[in-house]
Structure formats: C-alpha cells, structure tokens
Coordinates of C-alpha atoms in Angstrom, one line a residue:
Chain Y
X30 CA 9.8 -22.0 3.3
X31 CA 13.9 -22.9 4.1
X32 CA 16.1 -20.3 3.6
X33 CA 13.1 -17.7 2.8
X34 CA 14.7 -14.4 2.4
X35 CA 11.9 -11.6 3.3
X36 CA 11.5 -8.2 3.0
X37 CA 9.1 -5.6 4.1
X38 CA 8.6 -1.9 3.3
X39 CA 7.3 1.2 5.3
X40 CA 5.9 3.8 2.7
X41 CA 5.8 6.9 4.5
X42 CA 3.9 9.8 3.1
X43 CA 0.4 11.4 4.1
X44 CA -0.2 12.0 0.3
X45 CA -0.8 8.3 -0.2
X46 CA -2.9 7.9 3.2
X47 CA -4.7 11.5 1.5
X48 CA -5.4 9.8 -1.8
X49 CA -3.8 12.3 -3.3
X50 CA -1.2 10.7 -4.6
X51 CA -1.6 6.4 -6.0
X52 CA 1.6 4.8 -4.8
X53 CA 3.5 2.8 -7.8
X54 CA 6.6 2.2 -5.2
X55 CA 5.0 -1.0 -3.8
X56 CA 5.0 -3.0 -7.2
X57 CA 8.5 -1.5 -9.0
X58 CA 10.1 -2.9 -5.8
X59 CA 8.0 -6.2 -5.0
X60 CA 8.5 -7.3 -8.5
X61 CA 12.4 -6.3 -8.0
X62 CA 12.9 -8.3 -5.2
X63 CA 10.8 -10.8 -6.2
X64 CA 13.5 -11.2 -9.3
X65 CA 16.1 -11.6 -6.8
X66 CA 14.4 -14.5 -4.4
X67 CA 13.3 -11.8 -2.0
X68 CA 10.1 -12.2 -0.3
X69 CA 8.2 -9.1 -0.2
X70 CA 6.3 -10.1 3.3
X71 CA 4.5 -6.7 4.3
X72 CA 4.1 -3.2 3.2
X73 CA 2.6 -0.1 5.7
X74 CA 1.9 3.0 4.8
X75 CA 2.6 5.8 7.8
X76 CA 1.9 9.3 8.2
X77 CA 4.3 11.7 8.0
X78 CA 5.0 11.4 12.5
X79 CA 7.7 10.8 14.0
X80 CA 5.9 8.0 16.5
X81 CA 4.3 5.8 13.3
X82 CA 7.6 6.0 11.4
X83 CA 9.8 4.4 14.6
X84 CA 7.4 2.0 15.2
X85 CA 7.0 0.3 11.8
X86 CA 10.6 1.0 11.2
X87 CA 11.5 -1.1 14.7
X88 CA 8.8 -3.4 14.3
X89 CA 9.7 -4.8 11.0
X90 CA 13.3 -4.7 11.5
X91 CA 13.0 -7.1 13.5
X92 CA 10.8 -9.3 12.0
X93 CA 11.8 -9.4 8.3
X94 CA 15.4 -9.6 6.5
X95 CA 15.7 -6.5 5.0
X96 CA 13.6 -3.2 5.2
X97 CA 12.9 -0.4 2.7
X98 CA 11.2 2.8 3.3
X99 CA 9.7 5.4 0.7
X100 CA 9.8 9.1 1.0
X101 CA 10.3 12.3 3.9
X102 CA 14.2 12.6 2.9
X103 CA 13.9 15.9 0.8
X104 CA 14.7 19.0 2.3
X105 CA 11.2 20.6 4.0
X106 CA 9.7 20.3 7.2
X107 CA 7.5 17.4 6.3
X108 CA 10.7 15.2 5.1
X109 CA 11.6 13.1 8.8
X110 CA 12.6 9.8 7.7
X111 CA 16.3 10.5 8.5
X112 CA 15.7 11.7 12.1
X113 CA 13.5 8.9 12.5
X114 CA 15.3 5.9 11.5
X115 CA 18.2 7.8 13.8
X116 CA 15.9 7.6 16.7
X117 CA 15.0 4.0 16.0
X118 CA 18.6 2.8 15.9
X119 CA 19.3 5.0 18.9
X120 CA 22.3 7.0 16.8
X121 CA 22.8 10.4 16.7
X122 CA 22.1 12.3 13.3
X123 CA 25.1 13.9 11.6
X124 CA 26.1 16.5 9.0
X125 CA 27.7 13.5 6.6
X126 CA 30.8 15.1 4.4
X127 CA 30.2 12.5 2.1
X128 CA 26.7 13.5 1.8
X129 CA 27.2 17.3 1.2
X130 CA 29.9 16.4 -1.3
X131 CA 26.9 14.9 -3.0
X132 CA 24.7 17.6 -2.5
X133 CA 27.6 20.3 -4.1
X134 CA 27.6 18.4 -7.3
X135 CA 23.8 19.0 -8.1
X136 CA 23.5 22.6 -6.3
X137 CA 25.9 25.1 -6.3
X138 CA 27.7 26.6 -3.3
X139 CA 26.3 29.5 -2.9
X140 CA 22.4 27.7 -2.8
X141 CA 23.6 24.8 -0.5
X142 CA 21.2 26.6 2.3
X143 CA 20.1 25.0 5.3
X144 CA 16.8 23.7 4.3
X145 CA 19.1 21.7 1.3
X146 CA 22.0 21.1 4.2
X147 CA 19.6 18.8 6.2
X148 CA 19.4 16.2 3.1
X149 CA 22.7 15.4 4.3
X150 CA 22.0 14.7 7.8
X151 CA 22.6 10.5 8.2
X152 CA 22.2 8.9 10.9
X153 CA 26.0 7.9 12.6
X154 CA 27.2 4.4 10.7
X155 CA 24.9 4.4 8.1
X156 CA 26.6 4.1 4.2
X157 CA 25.2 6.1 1.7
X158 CA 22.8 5.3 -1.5
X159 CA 23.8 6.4 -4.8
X160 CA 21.1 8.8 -6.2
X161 CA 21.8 9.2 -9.7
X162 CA 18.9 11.4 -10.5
X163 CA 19.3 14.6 -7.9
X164 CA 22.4 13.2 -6.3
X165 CA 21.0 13.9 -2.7
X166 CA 21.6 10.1 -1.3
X167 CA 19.3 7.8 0.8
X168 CA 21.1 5.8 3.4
X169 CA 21.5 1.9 4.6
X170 CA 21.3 1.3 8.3
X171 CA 21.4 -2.3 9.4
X172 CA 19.1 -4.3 7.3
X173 CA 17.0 -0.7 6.9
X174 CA 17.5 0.9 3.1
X175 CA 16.0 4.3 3.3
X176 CA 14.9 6.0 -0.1
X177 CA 13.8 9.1 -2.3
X178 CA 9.7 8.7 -2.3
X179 CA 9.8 9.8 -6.0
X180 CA 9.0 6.8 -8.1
X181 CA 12.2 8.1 -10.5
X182 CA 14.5 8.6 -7.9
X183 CA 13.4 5.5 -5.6
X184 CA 13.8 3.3 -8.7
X185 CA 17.9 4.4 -9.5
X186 CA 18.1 4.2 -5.9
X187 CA 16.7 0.4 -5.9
X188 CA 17.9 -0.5 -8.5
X189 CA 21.7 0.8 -7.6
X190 CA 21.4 -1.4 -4.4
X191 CA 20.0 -4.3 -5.8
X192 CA 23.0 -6.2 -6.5
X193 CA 24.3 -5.8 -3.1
X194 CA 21.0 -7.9 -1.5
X195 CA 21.5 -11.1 -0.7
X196 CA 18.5 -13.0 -2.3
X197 CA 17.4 -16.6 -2.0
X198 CA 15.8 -18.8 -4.8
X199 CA 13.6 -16.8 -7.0
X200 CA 10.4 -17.8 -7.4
X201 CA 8.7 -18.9 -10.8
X202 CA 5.2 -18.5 -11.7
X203 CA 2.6 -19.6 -14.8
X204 CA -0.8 -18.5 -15.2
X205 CA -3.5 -20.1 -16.4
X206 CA -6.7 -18.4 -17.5
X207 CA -9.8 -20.3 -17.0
X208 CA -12.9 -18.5 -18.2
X209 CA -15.1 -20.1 -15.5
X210 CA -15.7 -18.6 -12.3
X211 CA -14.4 -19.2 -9.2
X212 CA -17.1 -21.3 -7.8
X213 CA -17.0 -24.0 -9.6
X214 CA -13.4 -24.9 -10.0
X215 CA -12.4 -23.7 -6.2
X216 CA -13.0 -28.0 -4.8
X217 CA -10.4 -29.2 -7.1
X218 CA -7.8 -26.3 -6.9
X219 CA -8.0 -27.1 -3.3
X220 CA -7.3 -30.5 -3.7
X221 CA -4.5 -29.9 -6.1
X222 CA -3.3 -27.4 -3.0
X223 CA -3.1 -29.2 -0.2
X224 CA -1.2 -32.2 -2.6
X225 CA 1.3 -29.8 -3.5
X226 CA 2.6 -27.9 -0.5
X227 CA 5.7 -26.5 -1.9
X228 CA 3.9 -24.2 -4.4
X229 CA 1.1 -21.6 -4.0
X230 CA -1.7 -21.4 -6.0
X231 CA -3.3 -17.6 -6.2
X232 CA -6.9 -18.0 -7.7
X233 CA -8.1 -14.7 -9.1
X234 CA -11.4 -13.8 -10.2
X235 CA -12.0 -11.1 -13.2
X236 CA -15.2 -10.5 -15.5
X237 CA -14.6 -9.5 -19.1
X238 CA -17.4 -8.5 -21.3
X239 CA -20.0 -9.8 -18.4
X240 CA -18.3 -13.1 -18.6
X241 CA -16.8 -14.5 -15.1
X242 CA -13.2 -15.9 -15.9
X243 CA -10.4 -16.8 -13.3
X244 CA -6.2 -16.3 -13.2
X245 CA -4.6 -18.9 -11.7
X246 CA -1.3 -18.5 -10.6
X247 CA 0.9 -21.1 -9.5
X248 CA 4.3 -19.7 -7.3
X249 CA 7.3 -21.7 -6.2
X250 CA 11.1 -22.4 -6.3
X251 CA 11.3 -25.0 -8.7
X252 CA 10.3 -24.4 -12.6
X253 CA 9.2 -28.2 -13.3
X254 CA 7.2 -28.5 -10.2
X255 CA 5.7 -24.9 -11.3
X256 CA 4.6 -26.6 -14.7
X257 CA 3.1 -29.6 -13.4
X258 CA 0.7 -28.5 -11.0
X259 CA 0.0 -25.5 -13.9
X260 CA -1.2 -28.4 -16.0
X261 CA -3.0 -30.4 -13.6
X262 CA -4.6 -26.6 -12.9
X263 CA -5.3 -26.7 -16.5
X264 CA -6.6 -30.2 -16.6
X265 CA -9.2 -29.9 -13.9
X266 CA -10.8 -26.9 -15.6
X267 CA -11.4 -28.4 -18.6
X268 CA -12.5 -31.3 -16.9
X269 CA -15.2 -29.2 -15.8
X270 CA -16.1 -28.0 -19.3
X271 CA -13.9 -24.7 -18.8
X272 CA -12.3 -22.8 -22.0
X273 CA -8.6 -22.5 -20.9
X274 CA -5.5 -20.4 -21.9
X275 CA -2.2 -21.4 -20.4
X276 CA 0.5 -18.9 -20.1
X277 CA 4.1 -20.8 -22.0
X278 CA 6.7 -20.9 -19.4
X279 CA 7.6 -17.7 -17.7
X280 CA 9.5 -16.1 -14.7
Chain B
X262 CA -6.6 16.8 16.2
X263 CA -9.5 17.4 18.4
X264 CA -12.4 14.6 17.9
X265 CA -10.0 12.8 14.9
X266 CA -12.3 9.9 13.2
X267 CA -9.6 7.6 12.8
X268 CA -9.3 4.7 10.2
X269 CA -6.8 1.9 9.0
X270 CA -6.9 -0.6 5.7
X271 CA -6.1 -3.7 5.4
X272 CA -5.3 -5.4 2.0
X273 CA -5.2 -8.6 2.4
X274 CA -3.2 -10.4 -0.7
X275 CA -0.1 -12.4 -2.1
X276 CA -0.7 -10.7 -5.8
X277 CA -0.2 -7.2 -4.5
X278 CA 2.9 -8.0 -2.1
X279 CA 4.2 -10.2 -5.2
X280 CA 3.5 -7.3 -7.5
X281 CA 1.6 -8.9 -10.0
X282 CA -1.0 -6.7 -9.1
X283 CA -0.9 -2.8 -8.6
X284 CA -3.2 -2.1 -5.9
X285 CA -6.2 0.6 -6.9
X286 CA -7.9 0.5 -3.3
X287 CA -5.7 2.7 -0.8
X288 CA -6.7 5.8 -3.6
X289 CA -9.9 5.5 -3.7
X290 CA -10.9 4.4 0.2
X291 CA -8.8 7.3 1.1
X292 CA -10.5 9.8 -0.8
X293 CA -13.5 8.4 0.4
X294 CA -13.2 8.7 3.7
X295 CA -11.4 11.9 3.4
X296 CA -14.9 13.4 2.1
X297 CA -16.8 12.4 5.1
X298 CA -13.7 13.5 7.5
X299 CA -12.7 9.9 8.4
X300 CA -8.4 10.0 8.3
X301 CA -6.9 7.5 6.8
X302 CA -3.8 6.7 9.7
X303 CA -2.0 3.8 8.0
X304 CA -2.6 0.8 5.5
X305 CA -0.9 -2.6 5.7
X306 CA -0.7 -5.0 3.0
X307 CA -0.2 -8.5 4.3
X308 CA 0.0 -12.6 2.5
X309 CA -2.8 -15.1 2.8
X310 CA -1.7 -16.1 6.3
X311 CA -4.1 -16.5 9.2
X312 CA -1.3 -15.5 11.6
X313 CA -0.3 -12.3 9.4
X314 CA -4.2 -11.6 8.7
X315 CA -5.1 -11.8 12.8
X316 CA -2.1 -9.5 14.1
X317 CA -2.6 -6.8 11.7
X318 CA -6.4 -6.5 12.4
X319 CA -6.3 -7.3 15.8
X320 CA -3.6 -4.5 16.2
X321 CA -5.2 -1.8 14.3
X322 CA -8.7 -2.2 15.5
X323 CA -7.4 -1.4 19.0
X324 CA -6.0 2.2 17.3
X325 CA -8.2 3.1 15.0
X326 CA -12.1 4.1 14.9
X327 CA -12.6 2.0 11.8
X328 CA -10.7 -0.8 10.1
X329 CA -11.7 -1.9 6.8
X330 CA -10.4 -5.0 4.7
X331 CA -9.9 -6.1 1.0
X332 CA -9.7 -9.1 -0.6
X333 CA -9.9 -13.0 0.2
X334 CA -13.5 -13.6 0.4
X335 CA -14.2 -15.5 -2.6
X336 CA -14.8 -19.6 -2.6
X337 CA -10.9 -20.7 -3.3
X338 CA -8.6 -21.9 -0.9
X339 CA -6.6 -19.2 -0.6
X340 CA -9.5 -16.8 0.8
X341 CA -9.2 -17.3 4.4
X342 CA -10.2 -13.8 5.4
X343 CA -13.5 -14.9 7.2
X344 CA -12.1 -17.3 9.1
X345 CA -9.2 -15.3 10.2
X346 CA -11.6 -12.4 11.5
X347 CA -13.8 -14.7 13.3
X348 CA -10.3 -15.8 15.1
X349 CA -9.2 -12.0 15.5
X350 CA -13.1 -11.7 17.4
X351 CA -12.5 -15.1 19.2
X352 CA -16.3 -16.1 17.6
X353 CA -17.8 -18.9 15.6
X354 CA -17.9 -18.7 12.1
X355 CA -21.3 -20.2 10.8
X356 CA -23.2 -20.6 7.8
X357 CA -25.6 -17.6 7.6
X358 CA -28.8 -18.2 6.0
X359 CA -29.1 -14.5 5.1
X360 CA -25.7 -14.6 3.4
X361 CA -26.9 -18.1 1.6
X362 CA -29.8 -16.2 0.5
X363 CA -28.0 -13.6 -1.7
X364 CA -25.9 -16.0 -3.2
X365 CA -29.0 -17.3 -4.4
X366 CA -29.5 -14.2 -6.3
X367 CA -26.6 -14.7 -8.7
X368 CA -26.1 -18.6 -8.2
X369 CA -28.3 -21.4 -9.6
X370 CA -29.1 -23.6 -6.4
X371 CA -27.7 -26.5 -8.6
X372 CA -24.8 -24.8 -8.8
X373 CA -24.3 -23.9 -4.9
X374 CA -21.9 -26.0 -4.7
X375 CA -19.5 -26.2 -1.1
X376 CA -16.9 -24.1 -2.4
X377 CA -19.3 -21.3 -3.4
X378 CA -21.4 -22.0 0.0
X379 CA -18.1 -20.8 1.9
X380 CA -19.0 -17.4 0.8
X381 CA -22.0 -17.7 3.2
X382 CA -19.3 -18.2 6.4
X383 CA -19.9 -14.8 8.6
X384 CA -18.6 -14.7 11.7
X385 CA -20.9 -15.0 14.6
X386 CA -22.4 -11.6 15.3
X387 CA -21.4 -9.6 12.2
X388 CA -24.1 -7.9 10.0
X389 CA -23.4 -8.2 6.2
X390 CA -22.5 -5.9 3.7
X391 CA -24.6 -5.5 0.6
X392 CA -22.8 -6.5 -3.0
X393 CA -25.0 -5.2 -5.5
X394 CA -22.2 -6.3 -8.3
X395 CA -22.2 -10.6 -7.6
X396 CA -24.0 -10.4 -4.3
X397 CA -21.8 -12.6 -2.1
X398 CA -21.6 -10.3 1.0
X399 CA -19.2 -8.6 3.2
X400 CA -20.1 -8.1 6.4
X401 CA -19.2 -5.9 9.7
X402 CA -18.2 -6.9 13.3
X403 CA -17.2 -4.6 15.6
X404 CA -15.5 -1.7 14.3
X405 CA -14.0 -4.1 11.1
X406 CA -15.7 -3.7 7.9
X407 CA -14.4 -7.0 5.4
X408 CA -14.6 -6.2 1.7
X409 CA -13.8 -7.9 -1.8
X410 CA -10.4 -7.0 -3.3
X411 CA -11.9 -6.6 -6.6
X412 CA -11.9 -2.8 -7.2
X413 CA -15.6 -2.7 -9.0
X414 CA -16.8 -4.9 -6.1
X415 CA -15.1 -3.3 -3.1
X416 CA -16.1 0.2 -4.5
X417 CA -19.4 -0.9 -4.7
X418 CA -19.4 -2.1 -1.1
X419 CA -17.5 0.7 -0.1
X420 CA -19.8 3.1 -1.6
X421 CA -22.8 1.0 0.6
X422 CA -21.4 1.6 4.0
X423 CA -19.9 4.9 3.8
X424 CA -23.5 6.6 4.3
X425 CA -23.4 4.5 8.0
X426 CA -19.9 5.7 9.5
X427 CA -20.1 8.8 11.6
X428 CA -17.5 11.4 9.9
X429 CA -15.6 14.2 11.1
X430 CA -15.2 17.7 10.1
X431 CA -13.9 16.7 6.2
X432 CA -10.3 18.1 5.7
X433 CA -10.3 20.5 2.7
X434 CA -6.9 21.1 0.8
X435 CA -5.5 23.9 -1.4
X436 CA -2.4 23.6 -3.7
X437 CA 0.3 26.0 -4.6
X438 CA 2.7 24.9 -7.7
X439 CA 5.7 26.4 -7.0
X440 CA 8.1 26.8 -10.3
X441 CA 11.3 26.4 -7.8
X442 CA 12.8 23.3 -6.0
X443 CA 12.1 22.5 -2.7
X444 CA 14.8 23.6 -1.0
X445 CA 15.0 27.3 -2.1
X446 CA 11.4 27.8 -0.3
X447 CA 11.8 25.0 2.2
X448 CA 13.2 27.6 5.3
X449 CA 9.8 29.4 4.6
X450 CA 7.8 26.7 4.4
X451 CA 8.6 25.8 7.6
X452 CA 8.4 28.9 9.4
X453 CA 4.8 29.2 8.0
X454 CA 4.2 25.6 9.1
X455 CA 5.3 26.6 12.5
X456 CA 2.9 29.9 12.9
X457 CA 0.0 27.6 11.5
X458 CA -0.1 24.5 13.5
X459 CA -3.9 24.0 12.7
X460 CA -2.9 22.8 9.1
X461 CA -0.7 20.5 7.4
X462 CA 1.5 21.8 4.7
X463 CA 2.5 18.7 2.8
X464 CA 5.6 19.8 0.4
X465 CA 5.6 17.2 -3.3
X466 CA 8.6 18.2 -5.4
X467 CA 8.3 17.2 -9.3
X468 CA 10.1 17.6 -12.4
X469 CA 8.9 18.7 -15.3
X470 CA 10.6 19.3 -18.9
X471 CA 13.9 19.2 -16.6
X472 CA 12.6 21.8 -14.7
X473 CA 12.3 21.1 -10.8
X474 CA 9.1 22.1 -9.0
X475 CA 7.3 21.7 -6.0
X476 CA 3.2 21.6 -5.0
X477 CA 2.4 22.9 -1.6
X478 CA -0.3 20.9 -0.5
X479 CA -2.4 22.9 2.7
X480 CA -4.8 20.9 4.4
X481 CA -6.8 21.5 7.5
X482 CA -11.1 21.5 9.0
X483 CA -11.5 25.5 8.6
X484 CA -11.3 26.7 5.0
X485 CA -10.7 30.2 5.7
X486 CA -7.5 29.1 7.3
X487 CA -6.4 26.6 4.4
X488 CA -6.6 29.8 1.9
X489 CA -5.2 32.3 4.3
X490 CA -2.2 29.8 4.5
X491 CA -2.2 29.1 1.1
X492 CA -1.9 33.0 -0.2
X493 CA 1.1 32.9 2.4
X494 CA 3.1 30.2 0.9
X495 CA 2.4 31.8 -2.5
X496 CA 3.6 35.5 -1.3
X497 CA 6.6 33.7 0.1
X498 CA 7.5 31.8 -3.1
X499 CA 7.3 34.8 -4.4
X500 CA 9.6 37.0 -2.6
X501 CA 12.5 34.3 -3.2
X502 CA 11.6 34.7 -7.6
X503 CA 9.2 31.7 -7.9
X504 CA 6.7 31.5 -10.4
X505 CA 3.3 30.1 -8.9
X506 CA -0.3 28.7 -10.0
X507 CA -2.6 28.5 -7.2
X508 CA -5.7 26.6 -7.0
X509 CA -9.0 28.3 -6.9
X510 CA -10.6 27.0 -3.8
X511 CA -10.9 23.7 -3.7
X512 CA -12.4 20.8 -1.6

C-alpha cells in the first residue's frame, strides 16, 4: 500500500510467555494506531533476556516505522528493557535528572532508594514519556517508544504520545454477518478479492447455537470503496440462499 | 537451563494485529506446555502474507524444539497458511485423500465444493492433526505443528498433540503478594535472585483500592527450591514492614 505507515511491537514479559498473565496491550494499542492510519505489522513476545530483547528491538527497527515495547521498566531485577534498548542503540545508560525529578514527585526523598533510582536510568538522547499514573516515565529512542507493561499505565503512556505519531490514512472497515459457513461462500469472496485489490477482505468463521455463521470484514482507505464491495459481499451471500446482517457504516 | 524443551507460536492473523480480535491462544498454549515442561521462548503475531508467514516459521523452527501455528486454514482466500508452510519446507502441497476423507465426516459430498476441498491441501510429508470439533485437519511437518485460530478448535487440536511432544521437567511456581511497592523490596529481591540462580523470580506490581502491591512470582524444576525461595522473599518483605499472603504450594 503507498505511503503505508507500519508499526510493530515487542511485548516483553515471561508472565505472558508463562500464561500467567493474558496480554490486553496488543489490542488497546493496535486499535489505537489503527485509529491514527498506523499499521500494526507484527507483534513478539520475548522473555525477560537481555539477547531476545536486542534482537527484536534491532530487528524491527529496522523493518517497520515505528516500534513499541511493553514492560521490564519498573524498578526490580527482572525490569531490563532500559539497558536493553541502550545496548541496541549502542548508547550509554544514564541517571536522567529529568527522570528523577519525576520519580521525586510520586516518592518521597527519603524512599527514592536505588532499586527506585534505576527507573530513571535512559538511555543517552532518548526524550521522556509522560506517565501520568506513577509518574516514573518510559522513553522514545529513534522510532522505539518504550512503555510501562501495566495495561493502566501503558494506556496514559500511549495515549499521551499518540498525537505526536505521524499516521497515514486510516483505514475503514464494515462487517457483514452471513450465517453460512465458510465453505460455501469462500469461491465468490475470492472473486470479489482478487477484483478489488485496494481492500482486504478478512473472512471469519464462528458457530452460535451449533449454527456455522461467518464475519466478513472488508478493510481499506477509502469509505465508498469500503461500502461497495461490503454490498457486493452481501449480495453474493444471499445469492447463495444466506441470511445476512450488514453492519451500517462504521470506522 | 540444562536439557530446556524449547517452543515458539505463531498466530497467524490480520484480526488480531488489527485488534478486532483479542487473541485467547498465547494463555492457554502456554499453560499447556508449561504442564508438560515445554517453555514457551517467544510468540509472533504476523498478517496474512506468504512472505511474513515463511520468515517467521522458517526463523523460529531453526531455534526452537517445537513451533506451533494458529489460524488461516479454513477455505477463504485469505487462509494461505498451508501453502506458506509447504514453501517454508520447500515441498509440494497436494490434495491428501486422508484429509479429504475427514472432511467427509462433517461435509455432504455435494457440498465439497473447491473452496472447502482446499482444506484437504497438506504439504507433502506432513501427518495430520485430528479435529474432533469440524474435522478439517491440522497437520505436522517437521518440528511445526499448524492449527485453527478458532480457540474451541485449536484447543481441541492442541489438546490432541500434546500427549505426543516429549516434555521437560514441568516448571512449578509459588507466589508471594507483597502489600508494598516494588521498589521498597526490589534491592532484596535481587540479592535473593542472585544467591538462587536455579529459579526465576518474576516481580508483577499491582494496585489495588489505591494501594500499590507486588506478587513475587518463583519459578524453577525442583520444588523444594521454589518454596525455600519463596519463604525467603516473604521473611525479607517482612523485615522492611510488608504485609504478605503466600500461596500454599502450588503447581
């Protein structure tokens, strides 16, 4: 697609590779970007080592507009983004004064030990992220936003950077609900496909009360083109004897 | 880790990179494999895109003892999954009569229509995996297990294989909730963590009522060390005024 603005994220936590933990970071920020006309391209999920973090980090940086990582910025041994994403850029890590000005206006003084000292270690360059919950900040480094893992804290954070993204054209969708299964619809949704390249047609399957039914979702940049194929989605069903439901216009 | 049984995921779909859909897989192969002492190492989530699909598997089947992948094995034009893993193996992808066969179980032969017949494309080699909720197959090749991305469907197949991978020594965990913030504990967290490099102490703050918290999380093969561990993060969240719940023992 021209002018695709893309985006990846590196979720890094061994709670969500445990199970212990079901992620909710992965949709708050695809549909957030999404919003914006950012591509959410690729997501990994990493352990908590220092190895897997540069890699993805490096990898992906390359590869996409901008990154976002999830997580290991608190204060205890297991929190390494920050050195990390320092080794990946090659820059040293640094006691930030902005940072521990931040810090003093959550903790007090006398409690700024340490362990809570190293949350305001920043890699050299980077500018901070506002952290409106806990005030201890996440950091922007190149195209590389690094955030709180705490779905409360990662959301401010996102949503306090937002703004400064540069996005392309958001993408519309519509959904039609065809309560036919896959199979017998999947010829002509093809055709309608490969006659419409500029949109992208998602075909998902559900059952409801032992009945097979199917979501189709049509994706693209331009609203009216969006609708059409949506109706010519909607057409083909029926065509076919299916029971429809189209979705009115949405975002 | 000595003798680590490694594993990877692969989840193959625009709807969870577009956030549409929150993704329920990751949780539940993770705590599957966890039982059986198979790590989870890292999960990718990557579009409908042969070139996207082939690199990530490709990649991680080179790391990882097992790779296993969700979603786009259905009849529509966007599931291109088998095809893409017959590329990533550099092997034919052919009709196979044994995967026509269960189809027939849930499909009319009137109603086998193409589309629905493209469920029946395994790649050259591979040995099918049973779907005893619709019957259209997964299957296996080499160390890369392909599954539905429909939760009640990949859990079933899921649930099928996992008797057939050769575990490790399962990981058992103990929790210590910790009515302190991170940081007060975190310079004896990591002194423990240092003295005990046979577990992993994972370190989860929370907030709760206003009130800040943290759940030590100790994980490791030998149970006796997990609790020994465990009753020495509690007697050190102690000693600094913390008020703690610990788990009894736990799996």
């Amino acid at each position: 697609m021209v002018d695709e603005v893309s985006a990846a994220l590196v979720i890094i936590g061994n709670e969500v590779l445990s199970g212990r933990t079901q992620d909710i970071n992965v949709q708050y920020i695809a549909k957030g970007l999404g919003e914006i006309g950012v591509r959410l391209k690729e997501v990994r999920v990493v352990e908590d080592d220092e190895a897997a973090i540069i890699k993805a980090v490096n990898e992906l940086r390359a590869a996409y507009t901008y990154i976002f990582t999830t997580g290991g910025i608190g204060p205890t041994h297991d929190d390494i983004t920050s050195e990390c994403i320092a080794k990946a850029f090659g820059v040293p890590l640094l006691r930030d004064p902005r940072a521990v000005e931040r810090l003093l206006r959550q903790i007090k003084p006398e409690n700024l030990n340490e362990a809570r000292l190293r949350m305001a270690n920043i890699p050299e360059g980077a500018d901070l992220i506002d952290n409106p919950v806990s005030h201890a900040p996440g950091f922007k480094i190149g195209n590389v936003h690094v955030m709180a893992g705490v779905p409360k804290i990662m959301q401010a954070m996102f949503d306090g950077i937002r703004g400064s993204l540069k996005g392309g054209r958001p993408l519309v969708s519509m959904n039609v609900t065809i309560h036919m299964g896959e199979g017998a619809i999947a010829d002509g949704l093809r055709q309608i496909q490969d006659d419409h390249a500029d949109v992208e047609i998602g075909s998902y399957p559900f059952s409801r009360d032992g009945q097979y039914g199917t979501i189709i979702v049509t994706r693209g940049a331009d609203p009216t083109t969006v609708s059409t194929v949506s109706r010519l989605v909607a057409t083909m069903a029926e065509s076919v004897g299916a029971r429809i439901e189209m979705d009115s216009e949405s975002a």
